[in-house]
Amino acid sequence: MKQFKMFLFSLCFVLSGMAFGQEVTAKKYDNPHWVSVGMIKFKPMGKSKAMKIVEDYFAKADEAAGIKPPTIYHLVGGDYDMMVVWEMTEGLEAMNYETSPEDVKWLGEMAKLTGGQEQTMAKLEEFYGYVDNFKSTLARKE
């Protein structure tokens, strides 16, 4: 019902603009700032172990690769334990990469920290082993 009311309100708003003879024109955002947002729910007793990996490996790989680390929010309510926000320095163009240049640098630094590519993949698998649920979305900052 709430969604229907919002739809009805939006429809009235659009139609009122047309009723006054205002022309609808296309408009792009000026210099949009895009971020990737990850929502993480950890398995019971998994958050502290996962955060140890973040501190000992992920954050160090960010620094060594010269990559701005994500902003991390520890949530106190709701379905998720943590929200992680990565700046998309290339904007939506970043979505056109299967593996971005930043990913390559980061994985290279992780390999130095862990002792090789296989160990890096094992460390990533260990981290995700502590994750119960993960979802992601994109957001535009205004």
Short mmCIF file of N, CA and C in Angstrom, two decimals:
data_model
loop_
_atom_site.label_atom_id
_atom_site.label_comp_id
_atom_site.label_asym_id
_atom_site.label_seq_id
_atom_site.Cartn_x
_atom_site.Cartn_y
_atom_site.Cartn_z
N MET A 1 0.82 -1.18 0.00
CA MET A 1 0.00 0.00 0.00
C MET A 1 0.88 1.26 0.00
N LYS A 2 1.96 1.21 0.78
CA LYS A 2 2.86 2.36 0.85
C LYS A 2 3.49 2.65 -0.51
N GLN A 3 3.86 1.57 -1.23
CA GLN A 3 4.46 1.75 -2.55
C GLN A 3 3.44 2.34 -3.52
N PHE A 4 2.19 1.91 -3.41
CA PHE A 4 1.15 2.43 -4.27
C PHE A 4 0.95 3.92 -4.03
N LYS A 5 0.97 4.33 -2.76
CA LYS A 5 0.81 5.75 -2.44
C LYS A 5 1.96 6.57 -3.01
N MET A 6 3.19 6.04 -2.92
CA MET A 6 4.34 6.74 -3.47
C MET A 6 4.22 6.85 -5.00
N PHE A 7 3.76 5.76 -5.63
CA PHE A 7 3.57 5.78 -7.07
C PHE A 7 2.53 6.83 -7.46
N LEU A 8 1.43 6.85 -6.73
CA LEU A 8 0.36 7.80 -7.00
C LEU A 8 0.84 9.23 -6.82
N PHE A 9 1.60 9.48 -5.74
CA PHE A 9 2.16 10.81 -5.50
C PHE A 9 3.09 11.21 -6.65
N SER A 10 3.96 10.29 -7.07
CA SER A 10 4.89 10.58 -8.16
C SER A 10 4.15 10.87 -9.45
N LEU A 11 3.12 10.09 -9.73
CA LEU A 11 2.34 10.28 -10.94
C LEU A 11 1.66 11.65 -10.93
N CYS A 12 1.09 12.03 -9.80
CA CYS A 12 0.46 13.35 -9.69
C CYS A 12 1.48 14.46 -9.90
N PHE A 13 2.66 14.29 -9.36
CA PHE A 13 3.72 15.29 -9.51
C PHE A 13 4.10 15.46 -10.98
N VAL A 14 4.27 14.34 -11.68
CA VAL A 14 4.64 14.39 -13.09
C VAL A 14 3.52 15.00 -13.92
N LEU A 15 2.30 14.57 -13.66
CA LEU A 15 1.17 15.08 -14.43
C LEU A 15 0.92 16.56 -14.17
N SER A 16 1.16 17.02 -12.94
CA SER A 16 0.96 18.44 -12.65
C SER A 16 1.94 19.29 -13.44
N GLY A 17 3.15 18.81 -13.62
CA GLY A 17 4.13 19.53 -14.42
C GLY A 17 3.70 19.61 -15.88
N MET A 18 3.12 18.53 -16.39
CA MET A 18 2.64 18.53 -17.77
C MET A 18 1.43 19.45 -17.92
N ALA A 19 0.60 19.50 -16.90
CA ALA A 19 -0.62 20.32 -16.96
C ALA A 19 -0.28 21.80 -17.07
N PHE A 20 0.82 22.21 -16.51
CA PHE A 20 1.21 23.61 -16.57
C PHE A 20 2.02 23.92 -17.83
N GLY A 21 2.11 22.96 -18.72
CA GLY A 21 2.75 23.20 -20.00
C GLY A 21 4.27 23.20 -19.97
N GLN A 22 4.85 22.70 -18.90
CA GLN A 22 6.30 22.66 -18.82
C GLN A 22 6.81 21.47 -19.64
N GLU A 23 7.79 21.75 -20.45
CA GLU A 23 8.35 20.71 -21.28
C GLU A 23 9.33 19.87 -20.47
N VAL A 24 9.25 18.56 -20.62
CA VAL A 24 10.17 17.65 -19.94
C VAL A 24 11.39 17.50 -20.84
N THR A 25 12.57 17.74 -20.29
CA THR A 25 13.80 17.62 -21.07
C THR A 25 14.77 16.69 -20.35
N ALA A 26 15.65 16.09 -21.12
CA ALA A 26 16.67 15.22 -20.54
C ALA A 26 17.72 16.06 -19.84
N LYS A 27 18.23 15.54 -18.75
CA LYS A 27 19.27 16.25 -18.01
C LYS A 27 20.20 15.23 -17.36
N LYS A 28 21.49 15.38 -17.60
CA LYS A 28 22.49 14.51 -16.98
C LYS A 28 22.92 15.11 -15.65
N TYR A 29 23.42 14.25 -14.78
CA TYR A 29 24.00 14.73 -13.53
C TYR A 29 25.35 15.37 -13.82
N ASP A 30 25.63 16.45 -13.14
CA ASP A 30 26.92 17.10 -13.28
C ASP A 30 27.94 16.40 -12.38
N ASN A 31 28.94 15.78 -13.01
CA ASN A 31 30.03 15.15 -12.27
C ASN A 31 29.53 14.23 -11.15
N PRO A 32 28.77 13.17 -11.50
CA PRO A 32 28.24 12.28 -10.46
C PRO A 32 29.36 11.53 -9.73
N HIS A 33 29.14 11.25 -8.47
CA HIS A 33 30.10 10.56 -7.62
C HIS A 33 29.49 9.20 -7.27
N TRP A 34 29.99 8.13 -7.89
CA TRP A 34 29.44 6.80 -7.70
C TRP A 34 30.24 6.01 -6.67
N VAL A 35 29.54 5.20 -5.89
CA VAL A 35 30.17 4.31 -4.93
C VAL A 35 29.55 2.93 -5.06
N SER A 36 30.31 1.93 -4.67
CA SER A 36 29.83 0.56 -4.57
C SER A 36 29.64 0.26 -3.09
N VAL A 37 28.46 -0.22 -2.73
CA VAL A 37 28.13 -0.47 -1.34
C VAL A 37 27.93 -1.97 -1.13
N GLY A 38 28.67 -2.53 -0.19
CA GLY A 38 28.52 -3.94 0.16
C GLY A 38 27.93 -4.07 1.55
N MET A 39 26.93 -4.93 1.68
CA MET A 39 26.30 -5.21 2.97
C MET A 39 26.68 -6.64 3.35
N ILE A 40 27.25 -6.80 4.55
CA ILE A 40 27.77 -8.10 4.97
C ILE A 40 27.09 -8.56 6.25
N LYS A 41 26.63 -9.80 6.24
CA LYS A 41 26.13 -10.48 7.43
C LYS A 41 27.11 -11.61 7.71
N PHE A 42 27.73 -11.59 8.87
CA PHE A 42 28.70 -12.62 9.22
C PHE A 42 28.03 -13.81 9.88
N LYS A 43 28.67 -14.95 9.77
CA LYS A 43 28.21 -16.14 10.48
C LYS A 43 28.45 -15.90 11.97
N PRO A 44 27.74 -16.62 12.84
CA PRO A 44 27.97 -16.45 14.28
C PRO A 44 29.46 -16.63 14.62
N MET A 45 29.99 -15.71 15.38
CA MET A 45 31.38 -15.71 15.84
C MET A 45 32.38 -15.47 14.70
N GLY A 46 31.91 -15.07 13.53
CA GLY A 46 32.79 -14.90 12.39
C GLY A 46 33.32 -13.49 12.19
N LYS A 47 32.64 -12.49 12.75
CA LYS A 47 33.03 -11.11 12.45
C LYS A 47 34.44 -10.79 12.93
N SER A 48 34.79 -11.18 14.14
CA SER A 48 36.12 -10.83 14.66
C SER A 48 37.23 -11.51 13.85
N LYS A 49 37.00 -12.74 13.42
CA LYS A 49 37.99 -13.45 12.60
C LYS A 49 38.12 -12.79 11.22
N ALA A 50 36.99 -12.39 10.66
CA ALA A 50 37.01 -11.72 9.36
C ALA A 50 37.72 -10.37 9.46
N MET A 51 37.46 -9.64 10.53
CA MET A 51 38.08 -8.33 10.71
C MET A 51 39.59 -8.45 10.91
N LYS A 52 40.04 -9.53 11.48
CA LYS A 52 41.48 -9.78 11.63
C LYS A 52 42.13 -9.90 10.24
N ILE A 53 41.44 -10.58 9.32
CA ILE A 53 41.94 -10.70 7.95
C ILE A 53 41.96 -9.33 7.27
N VAL A 54 40.91 -8.55 7.49
CA VAL A 54 40.85 -7.20 6.92
C VAL A 54 42.04 -6.38 7.41
N GLU A 55 42.31 -6.41 8.70
CA GLU A 55 43.40 -5.62 9.28
C GLU A 55 44.78 -6.12 8.84
N ASP A 56 44.96 -7.45 8.88
CA ASP A 56 46.28 -8.02 8.61
C ASP A 56 46.63 -8.12 7.12
N TYR A 57 45.61 -8.18 6.27
CA TYR A 57 45.88 -8.39 4.84
C TYR A 57 45.24 -7.32 3.94
N PHE A 58 43.92 -7.21 3.99
CA PHE A 58 43.23 -6.34 3.03
C PHE A 58 43.68 -4.88 3.16
N ALA A 59 43.71 -4.36 4.38
CA ALA A 59 44.10 -2.96 4.58
C ALA A 59 45.56 -2.73 4.18
N LYS A 60 46.41 -3.69 4.48
CA LYS A 60 47.82 -3.56 4.11
C LYS A 60 48.01 -3.62 2.60
N ALA A 61 47.22 -4.46 1.92
CA ALA A 61 47.29 -4.53 0.46
C ALA A 61 46.79 -3.23 -0.16
N ASP A 62 45.73 -2.65 0.41
CA ASP A 62 45.25 -1.34 -0.07
C ASP A 62 46.37 -0.31 0.00
N GLU A 63 47.00 -0.22 1.15
CA GLU A 63 48.04 0.78 1.37
C GLU A 63 49.23 0.56 0.43
N ALA A 64 49.69 -0.68 0.33
CA ALA A 64 50.84 -0.98 -0.52
C ALA A 64 50.54 -0.73 -2.00
N ALA A 65 49.29 -0.93 -2.41
CA ALA A 65 48.90 -0.73 -3.81
C ALA A 65 48.56 0.73 -4.10
N GLY A 66 48.52 1.56 -3.05
CA GLY A 66 48.17 2.96 -3.25
C GLY A 66 46.70 3.17 -3.55
N ILE A 67 45.88 2.27 -3.05
CA ILE A 67 44.43 2.31 -3.28
C ILE A 67 43.74 2.86 -2.04
N LYS A 68 42.83 3.79 -2.25
CA LYS A 68 42.07 4.33 -1.13
C LYS A 68 41.23 3.20 -0.52
N PRO A 69 41.37 2.97 0.78
CA PRO A 69 40.60 1.88 1.39
C PRO A 69 39.12 2.23 1.44
N PRO A 70 38.27 1.22 1.53
CA PRO A 70 36.84 1.49 1.63
C PRO A 70 36.52 2.08 3.00
N THR A 71 35.38 2.73 3.07
CA THR A 71 34.86 3.21 4.35
C THR A 71 34.03 2.08 4.93
N ILE A 72 34.29 1.73 6.18
CA ILE A 72 33.60 0.62 6.83
C ILE A 72 32.70 1.15 7.94
N TYR A 73 31.46 0.70 7.92
CA TYR A 73 30.50 1.04 8.97
C TYR A 73 30.08 -0.26 9.66
N HIS A 74 30.20 -0.29 10.98
CA HIS A 74 29.75 -1.44 11.76
C HIS A 74 28.32 -1.15 12.19
N LEU A 75 27.39 -1.95 11.71
CA LEU A 75 25.97 -1.70 11.92
C LEU A 75 25.51 -2.28 13.26
N VAL A 76 24.57 -1.62 13.89
CA VAL A 76 24.10 -2.05 15.21
C VAL A 76 22.67 -2.58 15.18
N GLY A 77 22.03 -2.54 14.05
CA GLY A 77 20.67 -3.04 13.94
C GLY A 77 20.40 -3.49 12.52
N GLY A 78 19.35 -4.24 12.35
CA GLY A 78 18.99 -4.69 11.01
C GLY A 78 19.55 -6.06 10.69
N ASP A 79 19.49 -6.40 9.41
CA ASP A 79 19.86 -7.74 8.96
C ASP A 79 21.35 -7.92 8.69
N TYR A 80 22.11 -6.84 8.65
CA TYR A 80 23.52 -6.92 8.30
C TYR A 80 24.40 -6.39 9.43
N ASP A 81 25.65 -6.87 9.46
CA ASP A 81 26.60 -6.48 10.50
C ASP A 81 27.51 -5.34 10.08
N MET A 82 27.73 -5.22 8.78
CA MET A 82 28.71 -4.25 8.32
C MET A 82 28.34 -3.75 6.92
N MET A 83 28.64 -2.47 6.70
CA MET A 83 28.47 -1.88 5.38
C MET A 83 29.85 -1.36 4.95
N VAL A 84 30.24 -1.70 3.73
CA VAL A 84 31.53 -1.30 3.20
C VAL A 84 31.27 -0.47 1.94
N VAL A 85 31.87 0.73 1.88
CA VAL A 85 31.63 1.63 0.75
C VAL A 85 32.95 1.90 0.03
N TRP A 86 33.02 1.50 -1.24
CA TRP A 86 34.19 1.73 -2.08
C TRP A 86 33.91 2.88 -3.03
N GLU A 87 34.85 3.83 -3.11
CA GLU A 87 34.76 4.91 -4.08
C GLU A 87 34.97 4.32 -5.48
N MET A 88 34.16 4.73 -6.42
CA MET A 88 34.34 4.31 -7.81
C MET A 88 35.01 5.47 -8.54
N THR A 89 36.34 5.48 -8.50
CA THR A 89 37.10 6.62 -9.02
C THR A 89 36.86 6.84 -10.51
N GLU A 90 36.54 5.78 -11.24
CA GLU A 90 36.26 5.91 -12.67
C GLU A 90 34.76 6.03 -12.93
N GLY A 91 33.97 6.17 -11.89
CA GLY A 91 32.53 6.22 -12.08
C GLY A 91 32.00 4.89 -12.58
N LEU A 92 30.94 4.93 -13.36
CA LEU A 92 30.33 3.70 -13.86
C LEU A 92 31.21 2.97 -14.87
N GLU A 93 32.23 3.63 -15.39
CA GLU A 93 33.18 2.98 -16.29
C GLU A 93 33.82 1.77 -15.60
N ALA A 94 33.94 1.83 -14.29
CA ALA A 94 34.53 0.72 -13.53
C ALA A 94 33.75 -0.58 -13.73
N MET A 95 32.47 -0.47 -14.08
CA MET A 95 31.64 -1.66 -14.27
C MET A 95 31.99 -2.40 -15.56
N ASN A 96 32.78 -1.79 -16.43
CA ASN A 96 33.14 -2.42 -17.70
C ASN A 96 34.35 -3.35 -17.58
N TYR A 97 34.93 -3.44 -16.39
CA TYR A 97 36.07 -4.32 -16.17
C TYR A 97 35.63 -5.64 -15.56
N GLU A 98 36.19 -6.73 -16.06
CA GLU A 98 36.06 -8.01 -15.37
C GLU A 98 37.05 -8.02 -14.20
N THR A 99 38.27 -7.55 -14.47
CA THR A 99 39.29 -7.35 -13.45
C THR A 99 39.91 -5.99 -13.72
N SER A 100 39.72 -5.06 -12.80
CA SER A 100 40.19 -3.69 -13.01
C SER A 100 41.70 -3.58 -12.75
N PRO A 101 42.32 -2.51 -13.25
CA PRO A 101 43.74 -2.30 -12.94
C PRO A 101 44.00 -2.21 -11.43
N GLU A 102 43.06 -1.61 -10.68
CA GLU A 102 43.22 -1.55 -9.21
C GLU A 102 43.16 -2.95 -8.61
N ASP A 103 42.26 -3.80 -9.15
CA ASP A 103 42.17 -5.19 -8.67
C ASP A 103 43.49 -5.92 -8.89
N VAL A 104 44.09 -5.70 -10.05
CA VAL A 104 45.37 -6.36 -10.37
C VAL A 104 46.45 -5.92 -9.38
N LYS A 105 46.53 -4.60 -9.12
CA LYS A 105 47.52 -4.09 -8.16
C LYS A 105 47.26 -4.67 -6.77
N TRP A 106 46.00 -4.67 -6.36
CA TRP A 106 45.65 -5.15 -5.02
C TRP A 106 45.97 -6.63 -4.87
N LEU A 107 45.61 -7.43 -5.87
CA LEU A 107 45.89 -8.86 -5.81
C LEU A 107 47.40 -9.12 -5.81
N GLY A 108 48.15 -8.30 -6.52
CA GLY A 108 49.62 -8.43 -6.51
C GLY A 108 50.18 -8.17 -5.13
N GLU A 109 49.67 -7.14 -4.46
CA GLU A 109 50.13 -6.84 -3.10
C GLU A 109 49.68 -7.92 -2.11
N MET A 110 48.49 -8.45 -2.32
CA MET A 110 48.02 -9.55 -1.46
C MET A 110 48.94 -10.76 -1.62
N ALA A 111 49.36 -11.04 -2.86
CA ALA A 111 50.25 -12.17 -3.11
C ALA A 111 51.58 -11.98 -2.38
N LYS A 112 52.07 -10.75 -2.33
CA LYS A 112 53.31 -10.48 -1.58
C LYS A 112 53.11 -10.74 -0.09
N LEU A 113 51.95 -10.34 0.42
CA LEU A 113 51.67 -10.50 1.86
C LEU A 113 51.44 -11.96 2.26
N THR A 114 50.79 -12.71 1.36
CA THR A 114 50.41 -14.08 1.72
C THR A 114 51.43 -15.11 1.27
N GLY A 115 52.29 -14.75 0.30
CA GLY A 115 53.28 -15.70 -0.18
C GLY A 115 52.97 -16.27 -1.55
N GLY A 116 51.96 -15.77 -2.23
CA GLY A 116 51.66 -16.24 -3.59
C GLY A 116 50.18 -16.15 -3.92
N GLN A 117 49.87 -16.41 -5.20
CA GLN A 117 48.49 -16.31 -5.66
C GLN A 117 47.58 -17.35 -5.00
N GLU A 118 48.07 -18.57 -4.88
CA GLU A 118 47.25 -19.62 -4.25
C GLU A 118 46.93 -19.26 -2.81
N GLN A 119 47.91 -18.74 -2.09
CA GLN A 119 47.68 -18.34 -0.70
C GLN A 119 46.71 -17.15 -0.62
N THR A 120 46.79 -16.25 -1.62
CA THR A 120 45.86 -15.13 -1.66
C THR A 120 44.43 -15.64 -1.83
N MET A 121 44.24 -16.56 -2.77
CA MET A 121 42.90 -17.12 -2.99
C MET A 121 42.42 -17.85 -1.73
N ALA A 122 43.32 -18.54 -1.05
CA ALA A 122 42.95 -19.23 0.18
C ALA A 122 42.53 -18.23 1.26
N LYS A 123 43.23 -17.10 1.35
CA LYS A 123 42.89 -16.07 2.34
C LYS A 123 41.53 -15.45 2.02
N LEU A 124 41.26 -15.21 0.74
CA LEU A 124 39.94 -14.69 0.33
C LEU A 124 38.84 -15.70 0.66
N GLU A 125 39.10 -16.97 0.38
CA GLU A 125 38.12 -18.02 0.71
C GLU A 125 37.89 -18.10 2.21
N GLU A 126 38.96 -17.95 2.99
CA GLU A 126 38.82 -17.96 4.44
C GLU A 126 37.92 -16.81 4.89
N PHE A 127 38.17 -15.61 4.35
CA PHE A 127 37.33 -14.45 4.70
C PHE A 127 35.87 -14.74 4.37
N TYR A 128 35.61 -15.17 3.14
CA TYR A 128 34.22 -15.41 2.73
C TYR A 128 33.61 -16.59 3.48
N GLY A 129 34.44 -17.45 4.06
CA GLY A 129 33.93 -18.53 4.90
C GLY A 129 33.27 -18.01 6.17
N TYR A 130 33.62 -16.81 6.59
CA TYR A 130 33.02 -16.20 7.77
C TYR A 130 31.77 -15.39 7.43
N VAL A 131 31.48 -15.26 6.14
CA VAL A 131 30.35 -14.45 5.67
C VAL A 131 29.13 -15.35 5.47
N ASP A 132 28.02 -14.94 6.07
CA ASP A 132 26.77 -15.66 5.90
C ASP A 132 26.01 -15.15 4.69
N ASN A 133 26.01 -13.83 4.50
CA ASN A 133 25.27 -13.23 3.39
C ASN A 133 25.97 -11.94 2.97
N PHE A 134 25.98 -11.70 1.68
CA PHE A 134 26.59 -10.49 1.14
C PHE A 134 25.72 -10.00 -0.01
N LYS A 135 25.42 -8.71 0.01
CA LYS A 135 24.73 -8.14 -1.15
C LYS A 135 25.39 -6.81 -1.46
N SER A 136 25.30 -6.42 -2.70
CA SER A 136 25.93 -5.16 -3.09
C SER A 136 25.00 -4.36 -4.00
N THR A 137 25.27 -3.08 -4.03
CA THR A 137 24.51 -2.18 -4.89
C THR A 137 25.40 -0.99 -5.23
N LEU A 138 24.95 -0.19 -6.16
CA LEU A 138 25.65 1.04 -6.51
C LEU A 138 24.83 2.21 -6.01
N ALA A 139 25.51 3.29 -5.67
CA ALA A 139 24.82 4.48 -5.20
C ALA A 139 25.50 5.71 -5.78
N ARG A 140 24.71 6.76 -5.95
CA ARG A 140 25.22 8.03 -6.44
C ARG A 140 25.09 9.05 -5.32
N LYS A 141 26.20 9.68 -5.01
CA LYS A 141 26.23 10.69 -3.95
C LYS A 141 25.84 12.03 -4.56
N GLU A 142 24.95 12.74 -3.90
CA GLU A 142 24.52 14.05 -4.42
C GLU A 142 25.17 15.17 -3.65
#
